[in-house]
Amino acid sequence: MSGEPRQLEIHLRVNSKRGNHMVHPLAVETVSTSDTVQYQREEAKHYRKRFPWLIPLFVVANIVMFVITMYVNNCPHNSVSCIASFLGRFSFQPFKENPLLGPSSLTLQKMGALDVSRVVHRHQGWRLITCMWLHAGVFHLLANMLGILVIGIRLEQEFGFVLIGLLFVISGFGGSMLSALFIQSNISVGASGALFGLLGGMLSELITNWTIYDNKLAALLTLVIIIVINLAVGILPHVDNFAHIGGFLTGFLLGFVFLIRPQFGWVNQRYAPLNYSPGRAKPKFKKYQCILWVLSLILLVVGLSVGLVALLRGVDANDHCSWCHYLSCVPTSKWSCHTEAAYCESNQLGNQLNVTCSSNGKSNTYYMQDPTSSQIQQLCTQLCS
């Protein structure tokens, strides 16, 4: 402690003996001002907010990867027509092929999109991770990055970059794995699984630290409404809701493991002055927090292990759940949920290219000299859509 003089408080104790009153001074030590200040500093340090840098770095990495993807895509060279052609090789594929203002599916596949056939048959398991750093278009990128910034920065300030970084990556992996188990005919990209993992982590953090929050019912209701609305959007076509659900469940379980907070009583006790003696030692965590921690860790390890083994063995989860496909898309009179990869037959005669779609039988003739495979694939996609 500091060199300040210790404060002494003089109490007077009066003893009576045979009518004679004797006065004895009794010195009692109290907590010094310096002890109190040090205690307050240590306790404030425990609850300090960290500087968030990892989540913004993740956002920058996603933006950089999108720019690189568009550079590789090189629409003017590989496609018949492009949107925003003044951007040169960074211009976008036609709306009919990609309404999100982005690259072609072939480019995304080349850059590391989630392709189940390649994961299972070519042992490219790394696609379960790389797909979360790619995006299908500008709109897709902006929506995900805005959500990640709003939610992720708050969590990183509270819990630090290590825990939130792990939560982000593992949730993205969990979302990719569930998506691969149910959606096996199309490629998938995006950080939405990781984003929903952050949402799930926020929800479980609120539940496991329930006793230390004020206005918790209002916070819980608001968070649940946000999650339900975002999951409901996933039933639209061309939205991979299985990645959302998988990421959310993974993040929800990880929140009980990573985002558990000690009780206020334990914190006060830990940073109390040395001469402070509490009546009863406070436990760091409550019993329900420990129970949720153990159960969540078991469910997480078992779920990820079983899912990964099933995926690598080529299991199609739809064979074991006939109704689960409705979780990702609900067909209506306005749209269909049945999507297949476009396959076409093409014949080149001079500068005439004849393309026939195998799925709907449509055919068309194009006048092109030495078309590339990417150009033919784009024409095929437009013809089959």
PDB file of C-alpha atoms in Angstrom, residues 3 19 24 45 64 94 116 119 121 176 193 219 227 232 236 239 251 279 288 304 331 359 381:
ATOM      1  CA  GLY A   3       3.145   5.617   2.171  1.00  0.00           C
ATOM      2  CA  GLY A  19     -17.474   2.653  41.773  1.00  0.00           C
ATOM      3  CA  HIS A  24      -8.933   3.387  28.497  1.00  0.00           C
ATOM      4  CA  LYS A  45     -10.396  -3.076 -14.195  1.00  0.00           C
ATOM      5  CA  VAL A  64     -10.924  -7.790 -49.403  1.00  0.00           C
ATOM      6  CA  PRO A  94     -26.113 -10.087 -65.265  1.00  0.00           C
ATOM      7  CA  VAL A 116     -20.609 -30.887 -50.878  1.00  0.00           C
ATOM      8  CA  VAL A 119     -15.926 -31.969 -49.692  1.00  0.00           C
ATOM      9  CA  HIS A 121     -15.451 -37.060 -52.827  1.00  0.00           C
ATOM     10  CA  SER A 176     -21.446 -24.757 -42.953  1.00  0.00           C
ATOM     11  CA  GLY A 193     -23.663 -18.705 -40.099  1.00  0.00           C
ATOM     12  CA  ALA A 219     -33.620  -7.444 -23.413  1.00  0.00           C
ATOM     13  CA  ILE A 227     -33.597 -13.798 -34.027  1.00  0.00           C
ATOM     14  CA  ALA A 232     -38.033 -16.265 -40.865  1.00  0.00           C
ATOM     15  CA  LEU A 236     -37.234 -17.460 -48.848  1.00  0.00           C
ATOM     16  CA  VAL A 239     -31.310 -18.252 -48.785  1.00  0.00           C
ATOM     17  CA  GLY A 251     -23.146 -20.040 -31.070  1.00  0.00           C
ATOM     18  CA  GLY A 279     -18.783 -13.571   6.622  1.00  0.00           C
ATOM     19  CA  TYR A 288     -27.080 -23.341 -12.753  1.00  0.00           C
ATOM     20  CA  LEU A 304     -20.035 -31.292 -34.208  1.00  0.00           C
ATOM     21  CA  PRO A 331     -42.777 -23.043 -51.588  1.00  0.00           C
ATOM     22  CA  SER A 359     -33.614 -29.573 -67.668  1.00  0.00           C
ATOM     23  CA  THR A 381     -27.612 -20.522 -66.568  1.00  0.00           C
TER      24      THR A 381
END
